[in-house]
Structures are given as C-alpha cells and as structure tokens.
Amino acid sequence: GSMDNTIHLWNRKTGQQINILEGHSDRVTSVALDAAVVVSGSMDNTIRLWDRKTGQQINVLKGHSSGVLGVAMNDAMVVSGSMDNTIHLWNRKTGQQINILEGHSDRVTSVALDAAVVVSGSMDNTIRLWDRKSGQQVYVLEGHSDGVTAVAMDDTLVVSGSGDNTIRLWDRNTGQQINVLEGHSDGVTAVAMDDTLVVSGSGDNTIRLW
C-alpha cells in the first residue's frame, strides 16, 4: 500500500509485479491478505476488499469518520482501526458493520484478531483486548511511554511496538506484562511473531529478531 493511493501485488519468489489495485482516493496506510482476498485501509476513511486473483474490488466498507490506519481479517470478519479513535468490526461477506469498539482516547494505529479476541494499539499508549462477540473490553495493557504503533498476537501472547523504542510481550490471558525487548534506537513501527520468534521494524532503519 502506498502514498500514491494504490495497492501493488507482487510475486514473492520472482519479485515481479502481479497487479495494481486502484480505487482509494487517498494514501493506503495498511493491508492484509489471505488466499482469496486483499483488504486495504486508507486515509480516504474507507476499507476496501479486493479479489486477489482478478484484482477486482469486491466491497467498500464505509463508517469511519477519519482515516483508517490499521486493518486485519479472518475468514468471517474484517477489523479496522482509525484516526477517529474507534475500531470497527465488519462482516467480511456482506460488508455490513457488526460493532464499534470505543475506549481509546487517541487514534488507533494497529489491530489484530482471532476467533475470540480483537487487539488494538493506540497513540494513547495502550493496547486493548476486546471480546470479539460481545464487543466488551477485556483488558487494558499499560506500560508503554509513547504511542503504540504495532500489535500482533498468538494463542498465548500479545506483542506491541511503540514510539518509546521498545517491544513488549504480554500474557494474553491475564493482561500482565511478561517482557520488555530493548535495543532499537528509534520508534518501533512494525511487529510480527510466530511460535519461536518476534520480529520488529524500526525508524532506526533496522529489523530485529528476538
């Protein structure tokens, strides 16, 4: 996703460009994909779903009152976080809005989800866990001293990256902080994880594996 308002699809092995997805009227801030669909969030306040094979736009999700900064999805749902401080849940098939999660006091920069929980990170320095079905807030994770710019999770952990240059690991079931990963000399802009590793990207021009 780019400041030129487009999403580009690339062949992972060859590096060749496969398609260009055009439709947003402002810069694209976030993308997610699976085997069938690409989802994009934009400063034009919309989320768009695209057929991954054909590049055709499937749906436009409208409801945010300001730019969309983070998107995530699973088989049934799309989740979006916005500069309007809210998280919106959408039915992936119909495009209908399911719920609005309110609680953050500043813009929501990043979101993640699974079958039970939605996780959001915000410039209010917190990470929040929400019950996906009820929309109720489960935990507020506090510890960062600057805005949270990235979140990821698995079955047991939540990982967050922040403008305070740290990555923090949290117990998903209790909300307790487990560890603080320090080493970056500038804000952390992206995090990802699997069963054994956490990966972080930073404004210090490095990617670190932990």
Short mmCIF file of N, CA and C in Angstrom, two decimals, residues 35-185:
data_model
loop_
_atom_site.label_atom_id
_atom_site.label_comp_id
_atom_site.label_asym_id
_atom_site.label_seq_id
_atom_site.Cartn_x
_atom_site.Cartn_y
_atom_site.Cartn_z
N ALA A 35 -5.67 -16.24 1.16
CA ALA A 35 -5.60 -16.92 -0.13
C ALA A 35 -6.56 -16.35 -1.17
N ALA A 36 -7.61 -15.66 -0.73
CA ALA A 36 -8.65 -15.21 -1.66
C ALA A 36 -8.79 -13.70 -1.78
N VAL A 37 -8.51 -12.99 -0.68
CA VAL A 37 -8.90 -11.58 -0.60
C VAL A 37 -7.73 -10.72 -0.10
N VAL A 38 -7.66 -9.50 -0.63
CA VAL A 38 -6.79 -8.45 -0.10
C VAL A 38 -7.69 -7.40 0.55
N VAL A 39 -7.31 -6.93 1.72
CA VAL A 39 -8.02 -5.86 2.41
C VAL A 39 -7.08 -4.68 2.56
N SER A 40 -7.60 -3.47 2.32
CA SER A 40 -6.78 -2.27 2.43
C SER A 40 -7.52 -1.20 3.21
N GLY A 41 -6.76 -0.43 4.00
CA GLY A 41 -7.29 0.71 4.72
C GLY A 41 -6.62 1.97 4.24
N SER A 42 -7.35 3.07 4.24
CA SER A 42 -6.86 4.29 3.61
C SER A 42 -7.25 5.54 4.39
N MET A 43 -6.51 6.61 4.11
CA MET A 43 -6.85 7.90 4.67
C MET A 43 -8.10 8.50 4.04
N ASP A 44 -8.69 7.83 3.05
CA ASP A 44 -9.98 8.26 2.50
C ASP A 44 -11.16 7.79 3.36
N ASN A 45 -10.85 7.24 4.56
CA ASN A 45 -11.83 6.79 5.57
C ASN A 45 -12.47 5.44 5.24
N THR A 46 -12.05 4.78 4.17
CA THR A 46 -12.68 3.53 3.77
C THR A 46 -11.74 2.34 3.92
N ILE A 47 -12.37 1.16 3.97
CA ILE A 47 -11.68 -0.12 3.85
C ILE A 47 -12.21 -0.76 2.57
N ARG A 48 -11.33 -1.32 1.78
CA ARG A 48 -11.75 -1.95 0.53
C ARG A 48 -11.29 -3.41 0.49
N LEU A 49 -12.17 -4.26 -0.02
CA LEU A 49 -11.88 -5.67 -0.22
C LEU A 49 -11.72 -5.93 -1.71
N TRP A 50 -10.68 -6.69 -2.04
CA TRP A 50 -10.33 -6.95 -3.44
C TRP A 50 -10.19 -8.44 -3.66
N ASP A 51 -10.64 -8.92 -4.82
CA ASP A 51 -10.38 -10.30 -5.23
C ASP A 51 -8.90 -10.42 -5.57
N ARG A 52 -8.23 -11.31 -4.86
CA ARG A 52 -6.78 -11.39 -5.01
C ARG A 52 -6.36 -11.85 -6.41
N LYS A 53 -7.15 -12.73 -7.01
CA LYS A 53 -6.77 -13.27 -8.32
C LYS A 53 -7.05 -12.30 -9.45
N THR A 54 -8.22 -11.67 -9.43
CA THR A 54 -8.62 -10.80 -10.55
C THR A 54 -8.24 -9.34 -10.33
N GLY A 55 -8.06 -8.94 -9.06
CA GLY A 55 -7.79 -7.55 -8.75
C GLY A 55 -9.05 -6.69 -8.70
N GLN A 56 -10.22 -7.30 -8.88
CA GLN A 56 -11.46 -6.56 -8.86
C GLN A 56 -11.87 -6.20 -7.43
N GLN A 57 -12.42 -5.00 -7.28
CA GLN A 57 -12.92 -4.56 -5.99
C GLN A 57 -14.21 -5.30 -5.66
N ILE A 58 -14.27 -5.89 -4.46
CA ILE A 58 -15.43 -6.65 -4.03
C ILE A 58 -16.40 -5.78 -3.24
N ASN A 59 -15.83 -4.95 -2.34
CA ASN A 59 -16.70 -4.16 -1.48
C ASN A 59 -15.94 -2.95 -0.95
N VAL A 60 -16.69 -1.91 -0.59
CA VAL A 60 -16.14 -0.72 0.07
C VAL A 60 -16.86 -0.59 1.40
N LEU A 61 -16.09 -0.59 2.51
CA LEU A 61 -16.66 -0.51 3.85
C LEU A 61 -16.55 0.92 4.34
N LYS A 62 -17.70 1.55 4.55
CA LYS A 62 -17.74 2.95 4.96
C LYS A 62 -18.40 3.06 6.33
N GLY A 63 -17.79 3.85 7.20
CA GLY A 63 -18.34 4.04 8.54
C GLY A 63 -17.44 4.88 9.41
N HIS A 64 -16.13 4.84 9.17
CA HIS A 64 -15.20 5.66 9.93
C HIS A 64 -15.34 7.13 9.53
N SER A 65 -15.13 8.01 10.51
CA SER A 65 -15.22 9.45 10.25
C SER A 65 -13.86 10.09 10.02
N SER A 66 -12.81 9.27 10.04
CA SER A 66 -11.46 9.76 9.76
C SER A 66 -10.66 8.61 9.16
N GLY A 67 -9.40 8.89 8.83
CA GLY A 67 -8.58 7.92 8.12
C GLY A 67 -8.42 6.60 8.84
N VAL A 68 -8.33 5.52 8.06
CA VAL A 68 -8.13 4.17 8.59
C VAL A 68 -6.62 3.89 8.62
N LEU A 69 -6.12 3.47 9.79
CA LEU A 69 -4.68 3.26 9.97
C LEU A 69 -4.28 1.80 10.07
N GLY A 70 -5.22 0.92 10.42
CA GLY A 70 -4.90 -0.49 10.56
C GLY A 70 -6.04 -1.38 10.14
N VAL A 71 -5.73 -2.50 9.48
CA VAL A 71 -6.74 -3.49 9.12
C VAL A 71 -6.22 -4.89 9.42
N ALA A 72 -7.16 -5.79 9.69
CA ALA A 72 -6.86 -7.21 9.86
C ALA A 72 -8.12 -7.97 9.47
N MET A 73 -7.96 -9.27 9.21
CA MET A 73 -9.15 -10.06 8.86
C MET A 73 -8.92 -11.53 9.16
N ASN A 74 -10.04 -12.25 9.26
CA ASN A 74 -10.02 -13.71 9.25
C ASN A 74 -11.10 -14.17 8.28
N ASP A 75 -11.51 -15.41 8.38
CA ASP A 75 -12.46 -15.94 7.39
C ASP A 75 -13.82 -15.26 7.44
N ALA A 76 -14.20 -14.73 8.59
CA ALA A 76 -15.55 -14.20 8.74
C ALA A 76 -15.62 -12.69 8.89
N MET A 77 -14.53 -12.07 9.32
CA MET A 77 -14.60 -10.69 9.78
C MET A 77 -13.43 -9.86 9.29
N VAL A 78 -13.70 -8.57 9.10
CA VAL A 78 -12.65 -7.56 8.89
C VAL A 78 -12.69 -6.62 10.08
N VAL A 79 -11.51 -6.24 10.58
CA VAL A 79 -11.40 -5.29 11.68
C VAL A 79 -10.59 -4.10 11.19
N SER A 80 -11.02 -2.89 11.56
CA SER A 80 -10.31 -1.68 11.16
C SER A 80 -10.14 -0.75 12.34
N GLY A 81 -8.97 -0.10 12.42
CA GLY A 81 -8.70 0.92 13.42
C GLY A 81 -8.48 2.25 12.75
N SER A 82 -8.90 3.33 13.40
CA SER A 82 -8.97 4.61 12.71
C SER A 82 -8.49 5.78 13.55
N MET A 83 -8.23 6.88 12.85
CA MET A 83 -7.92 8.14 13.50
C MET A 83 -9.11 8.71 14.26
N ASP A 84 -10.30 8.12 14.09
CA ASP A 84 -11.47 8.55 14.86
C ASP A 84 -11.53 7.89 16.24
N ASN A 85 -10.44 7.17 16.60
CA ASN A 85 -10.25 6.53 17.92
C ASN A 85 -11.05 5.25 18.11
N THR A 86 -11.72 4.77 17.07
CA THR A 86 -12.57 3.58 17.20
C THR A 86 -12.02 2.41 16.39
N ILE A 87 -12.52 1.23 16.76
CA ILE A 87 -12.31 0.00 15.99
C ILE A 87 -13.67 -0.44 15.47
N HIS A 88 -13.75 -0.72 14.18
CA HIS A 88 -15.00 -1.20 13.59
C HIS A 88 -14.83 -2.67 13.19
N LEU A 89 -15.85 -3.45 13.45
CA LEU A 89 -15.91 -4.86 13.04
C LEU A 89 -16.92 -4.98 11.91
N TRP A 90 -16.53 -5.71 10.86
CA TRP A 90 -17.35 -5.82 9.65
C TRP A 90 -17.53 -7.29 9.27
N ASN A 91 -18.71 -7.59 8.75
CA ASN A 91 -18.93 -8.91 8.16
C ASN A 91 -18.21 -8.96 6.83
N ARG A 92 -17.30 -9.89 6.71
CA ARG A 92 -16.46 -9.93 5.51
C ARG A 92 -17.26 -10.23 4.24
N LYS A 93 -18.28 -11.06 4.35
CA LYS A 93 -19.03 -11.47 3.16
C LYS A 93 -20.02 -10.39 2.71
N THR A 94 -20.70 -9.78 3.66
CA THR A 94 -21.74 -8.82 3.30
C THR A 94 -21.27 -7.37 3.30
N GLY A 95 -20.17 -7.10 4.03
CA GLY A 95 -19.71 -5.73 4.18
C GLY A 95 -20.46 -4.94 5.22
N GLN A 96 -21.38 -5.59 5.94
CA GLN A 96 -22.15 -4.90 6.97
C GLN A 96 -21.32 -4.69 8.23
N GLN A 97 -21.52 -3.55 8.86
CA GLN A 97 -20.85 -3.26 10.12
C GLN A 97 -21.49 -4.06 11.24
N ILE A 98 -20.67 -4.74 12.05
CA ILE A 98 -21.17 -5.59 13.13
C ILE A 98 -21.13 -4.86 14.46
N ASN A 99 -20.04 -4.12 14.71
CA ASN A 99 -19.87 -3.48 16.01
C ASN A 99 -18.87 -2.34 15.90
N ILE A 100 -18.94 -1.42 16.86
CA ILE A 100 -17.94 -0.36 17.02
C ILE A 100 -17.40 -0.45 18.43
N LEU A 101 -16.07 -0.58 18.55
CA LEU A 101 -15.40 -0.70 19.85
C LEU A 101 -14.83 0.66 20.23
N GLU A 102 -15.33 1.19 21.33
CA GLU A 102 -14.91 2.52 21.78
C GLU A 102 -14.26 2.43 23.15
N GLY A 103 -13.17 3.16 23.33
CA GLY A 103 -12.45 3.15 24.60
C GLY A 103 -11.13 3.88 24.51
N HIS A 104 -10.50 3.82 23.34
CA HIS A 104 -9.24 4.55 23.16
C HIS A 104 -9.49 6.05 23.16
N SER A 105 -8.51 6.80 23.68
CA SER A 105 -8.62 8.26 23.73
C SER A 105 -7.77 8.95 22.67
N ASP A 106 -7.17 8.17 21.79
CA ASP A 106 -6.40 8.72 20.68
C ASP A 106 -6.50 7.73 19.52
N ARG A 107 -5.94 8.08 18.40
CA ARG A 107 -6.12 7.29 17.19
C ARG A 107 -5.61 5.86 17.36
N VAL A 108 -6.32 4.95 16.70
CA VAL A 108 -5.98 3.53 16.73
C VAL A 108 -5.10 3.24 15.52
N THR A 109 -3.89 2.79 15.79
CA THR A 109 -2.87 2.62 14.75
C THR A 109 -2.79 1.22 14.19
N SER A 110 -3.22 0.22 14.97
CA SER A 110 -2.99 -1.16 14.57
C SER A 110 -3.99 -2.07 15.24
N VAL A 111 -4.35 -3.15 14.53
CA VAL A 111 -5.33 -4.11 15.04
C VAL A 111 -4.91 -5.53 14.66
N ALA A 112 -5.38 -6.49 15.45
CA ALA A 112 -5.20 -7.91 15.15
C ALA A 112 -6.42 -8.64 15.69
N LEU A 113 -6.69 -9.84 15.19
CA LEU A 113 -7.84 -10.59 15.67
C LEU A 113 -7.64 -12.08 15.48
N ASP A 114 -8.42 -12.84 16.26
CA ASP A 114 -8.57 -14.27 16.02
C ASP A 114 -10.02 -14.63 16.31
N ALA A 115 -10.30 -15.89 16.56
CA ALA A 115 -11.68 -16.33 16.72
C ALA A 115 -12.36 -15.74 17.95
N ALA A 116 -11.58 -15.34 18.96
CA ALA A 116 -12.17 -14.90 20.22
C ALA A 116 -11.93 -13.44 20.56
N VAL A 117 -10.81 -12.89 20.13
CA VAL A 117 -10.35 -11.61 20.65
C VAL A 117 -9.94 -10.67 19.52
N VAL A 118 -10.19 -9.37 19.73
CA VAL A 118 -9.62 -8.30 18.91
C VAL A 118 -8.61 -7.56 19.78
N VAL A 119 -7.45 -7.25 19.22
CA VAL A 119 -6.43 -6.47 19.91
C VAL A 119 -6.22 -5.18 19.15
N SER A 120 -6.11 -4.06 19.89
CA SER A 120 -5.88 -2.76 19.25
C SER A 120 -4.75 -2.02 19.96
N GLY A 121 -3.96 -1.31 19.17
CA GLY A 121 -2.92 -0.44 19.70
C GLY A 121 -3.22 0.99 19.33
N SER A 122 -2.88 1.93 20.22
CA SER A 122 -3.30 3.32 20.02
C SER A 122 -2.21 4.30 20.44
N MET A 123 -2.34 5.50 19.91
CA MET A 123 -1.45 6.58 20.31
C MET A 123 -1.75 7.07 21.72
N ASP A 124 -2.75 6.50 22.41
CA ASP A 124 -2.97 6.79 23.82
C ASP A 124 -2.05 5.96 24.72
N ASN A 125 -1.06 5.27 24.10
CA ASN A 125 -0.02 4.48 24.78
C ASN A 125 -0.51 3.13 25.29
N THR A 126 -1.75 2.76 24.97
CA THR A 126 -2.28 1.50 25.49
C THR A 126 -2.56 0.49 24.37
N ILE A 127 -2.63 -0.76 24.79
CA ILE A 127 -3.14 -1.86 23.97
C ILE A 127 -4.42 -2.33 24.67
N ARG A 128 -5.44 -2.58 23.89
CA ARG A 128 -6.69 -3.05 24.47
C ARG A 128 -7.11 -4.37 23.84
N LEU A 129 -7.61 -5.27 24.69
CA LEU A 129 -8.16 -6.55 24.24
C LEU A 129 -9.67 -6.49 24.39
N TRP A 130 -10.36 -6.95 23.34
CA TRP A 130 -11.81 -6.88 23.29
C TRP A 130 -12.38 -8.27 22.99
N ASP A 131 -13.49 -8.59 23.63
CA ASP A 131 -14.22 -9.80 23.29
C ASP A 131 -14.85 -9.61 21.92
N ARG A 132 -14.52 -10.47 20.99
CA ARG A 132 -14.95 -10.28 19.61
C ARG A 132 -16.47 -10.35 19.46
N LYS A 133 -17.10 -11.23 20.21
CA LYS A 133 -18.55 -11.42 20.05
C LYS A 133 -19.35 -10.30 20.72
N SER A 134 -18.99 -9.97 21.95
CA SER A 134 -19.78 -9.00 22.72
C SER A 134 -19.33 -7.56 22.48
N GLY A 135 -18.07 -7.39 22.06
CA GLY A 135 -17.51 -6.06 21.91
C GLY A 135 -17.05 -5.44 23.22
N GLN A 136 -17.12 -6.21 24.30
CA GLN A 136 -16.71 -5.70 25.61
C GLN A 136 -15.19 -5.68 25.73
N GLN A 137 -14.68 -4.66 26.41
CA GLN A 137 -13.25 -4.56 26.66
C GLN A 137 -12.86 -5.57 27.74
N VAL A 138 -11.80 -6.35 27.48
CA VAL A 138 -11.36 -7.38 28.41
C VAL A 138 -10.20 -6.88 29.27
N TYR A 139 -9.18 -6.30 28.63
CA TYR A 139 -8.01 -5.79 29.34
C TYR A 139 -7.53 -4.50 28.68
N VAL A 140 -6.92 -3.64 29.51
CA VAL A 140 -6.14 -2.51 29.02
C VAL A 140 -4.69 -2.77 29.44
N LEU A 141 -3.79 -2.86 28.47
CA LEU A 141 -2.39 -3.15 28.73
C LEU A 141 -1.61 -1.84 28.74
N GLU A 142 -1.09 -1.49 29.92
CA GLU A 142 -0.39 -0.22 30.10
C GLU A 142 1.06 -0.46 30.48
N GLY A 143 1.96 0.29 29.87
CA GLY A 143 3.38 0.14 30.15
C GLY A 143 4.23 0.96 29.21
N HIS A 144 3.77 1.12 27.98
CA HIS A 144 4.50 1.95 27.03
C HIS A 144 4.43 3.42 27.43
N SER A 145 5.51 4.15 27.16
CA SER A 145 5.57 5.57 27.49
C SER A 145 5.36 6.46 26.27
N ASP A 146 5.02 5.85 25.14
CA ASP A 146 4.71 6.59 23.93
C ASP A 146 3.66 5.78 23.16
N GLY A 147 3.17 6.35 22.07
CA GLY A 147 2.12 5.71 21.32
C GLY A 147 2.48 4.32 20.84
N VAL A 148 1.47 3.44 20.82
CA VAL A 148 1.63 2.08 20.32
C VAL A 148 1.36 2.09 18.82
N THR A 149 2.32 1.60 18.04
CA THR A 149 2.26 1.69 16.59
C THR A 149 2.02 0.35 15.91
N ALA A 150 2.17 -0.76 16.65
CA ALA A 150 2.03 -2.07 16.03
C ALA A 150 1.65 -3.10 17.08
N VAL A 151 0.77 -4.05 16.70
CA VAL A 151 0.41 -5.15 17.58
C VAL A 151 0.33 -6.45 16.79
N ALA A 152 0.58 -7.54 17.48
CA ALA A 152 0.41 -8.89 16.93
C ALA A 152 0.07 -9.80 18.09
N MET A 153 -0.48 -10.99 17.78
CA MET A 153 -0.80 -11.92 18.86
C MET A 153 -0.83 -13.35 18.35
N ASP A 154 -0.69 -14.27 19.30
CA ASP A 154 -0.96 -15.68 19.04
C ASP A 154 -1.87 -16.18 20.15
N ASP A 155 -1.90 -17.49 20.39
CA ASP A 155 -2.84 -18.05 21.35
C ASP A 155 -2.55 -17.65 22.79
N THR A 156 -1.31 -17.29 23.09
CA THR A 156 -0.94 -17.00 24.48
C THR A 156 -0.38 -15.60 24.70
N LEU A 157 0.17 -14.98 23.66
CA LEU A 157 0.87 -13.71 23.81
C LEU A 157 0.28 -12.61 22.96
N VAL A 158 0.44 -11.37 23.45
CA VAL A 158 0.28 -10.17 22.64
C VAL A 158 1.63 -9.48 22.59
N VAL A 159 2.01 -9.02 21.40
CA VAL A 159 3.25 -8.28 21.22
C VAL A 159 2.90 -6.88 20.74
N SER A 160 3.57 -5.87 21.29
CA SER A 160 3.32 -4.48 20.90
C SER A 160 4.63 -3.76 20.64
N GLY A 161 4.60 -2.86 19.66
CA GLY A 161 5.73 -1.99 19.37
C GLY A 161 5.31 -0.55 19.54
N SER A 162 6.25 0.32 19.94
CA SER A 162 5.88 1.67 20.34
C SER A 162 6.92 2.70 19.92
N GLY A 163 6.46 3.95 19.92
CA GLY A 163 7.36 5.07 19.73
C GLY A 163 8.35 5.25 20.86
N ASP A 164 8.21 4.49 21.96
CA ASP A 164 9.18 4.55 23.06
C ASP A 164 10.40 3.65 22.79
N ASN A 165 10.49 3.12 21.55
CA ASN A 165 11.63 2.30 21.07
C ASN A 165 11.61 0.86 21.58
N THR A 166 10.59 0.46 22.32
CA THR A 166 10.56 -0.89 22.89
C THR A 166 9.49 -1.76 22.25
N ILE A 167 9.68 -3.07 22.41
CA ILE A 167 8.67 -4.08 22.12
C ILE A 167 8.31 -4.72 23.45
N ARG A 168 7.04 -4.89 23.69
CA ARG A 168 6.60 -5.51 24.95
C ARG A 168 5.78 -6.75 24.68
N LEU A 169 6.00 -7.75 25.51
CA LEU A 169 5.27 -9.01 25.45
C LEU A 169 4.32 -9.09 26.64
N TRP A 170 3.09 -9.49 26.35
CA TRP A 170 2.05 -9.52 27.36
C TRP A 170 1.37 -10.89 27.38
N ASP A 171 1.00 -11.34 28.57
CA ASP A 171 0.20 -12.55 28.70
C ASP A 171 -1.23 -12.24 28.28
N ARG A 172 -1.66 -12.90 27.25
CA ARG A 172 -2.99 -12.61 26.70
C ARG A 172 -4.12 -12.96 27.66
N ASN A 173 -3.90 -13.96 28.49
CA ASN A 173 -4.97 -14.45 29.36
C ASN A 173 -5.11 -13.64 30.65
N THR A 174 -4.02 -12.97 31.07
CA THR A 174 -4.06 -12.20 32.32
C THR A 174 -3.89 -10.70 32.11
N GLY A 175 -3.34 -10.30 30.96
CA GLY A 175 -3.04 -8.90 30.71
C GLY A 175 -1.74 -8.43 31.34
N GLN A 176 -1.01 -9.33 31.95
CA GLN A 176 0.24 -8.96 32.61
C GLN A 176 1.39 -8.84 31.61
N GLN A 177 2.29 -7.88 31.87
CA GLN A 177 3.48 -7.73 31.03
C GLN A 177 4.49 -8.82 31.38
N ILE A 178 5.03 -9.48 30.35
CA ILE A 178 5.97 -10.58 30.55
C ILE A 178 7.41 -10.12 30.34
N ASN A 179 7.63 -9.26 29.31
CA ASN A 179 9.00 -8.89 28.98
C ASN A 179 9.01 -7.57 28.23
N VAL A 180 10.15 -6.88 28.29
CA VAL A 180 10.40 -5.68 27.51
C VAL A 180 11.66 -5.92 26.68
N LEU A 181 11.52 -5.80 25.36
CA LEU A 181 12.65 -6.03 24.46
C LEU A 181 13.23 -4.67 24.06
N GLU A 182 14.46 -4.42 24.48
CA GLU A 182 15.10 -3.14 24.25
C GLU A 182 16.33 -3.31 23.36
N GLY A 183 16.51 -2.38 22.42
CA GLY A 183 17.64 -2.46 21.51
C GLY A 183 17.52 -1.46 20.38
N HIS A 184 16.29 -1.18 19.97
CA HIS A 184 16.08 -0.19 18.92
C HIS A 184 16.41 1.22 19.45
N SER A 185 16.94 2.06 18.56
CA SER A 185 17.29 3.43 18.94
C SER A 185 16.30 4.45 18.39
#
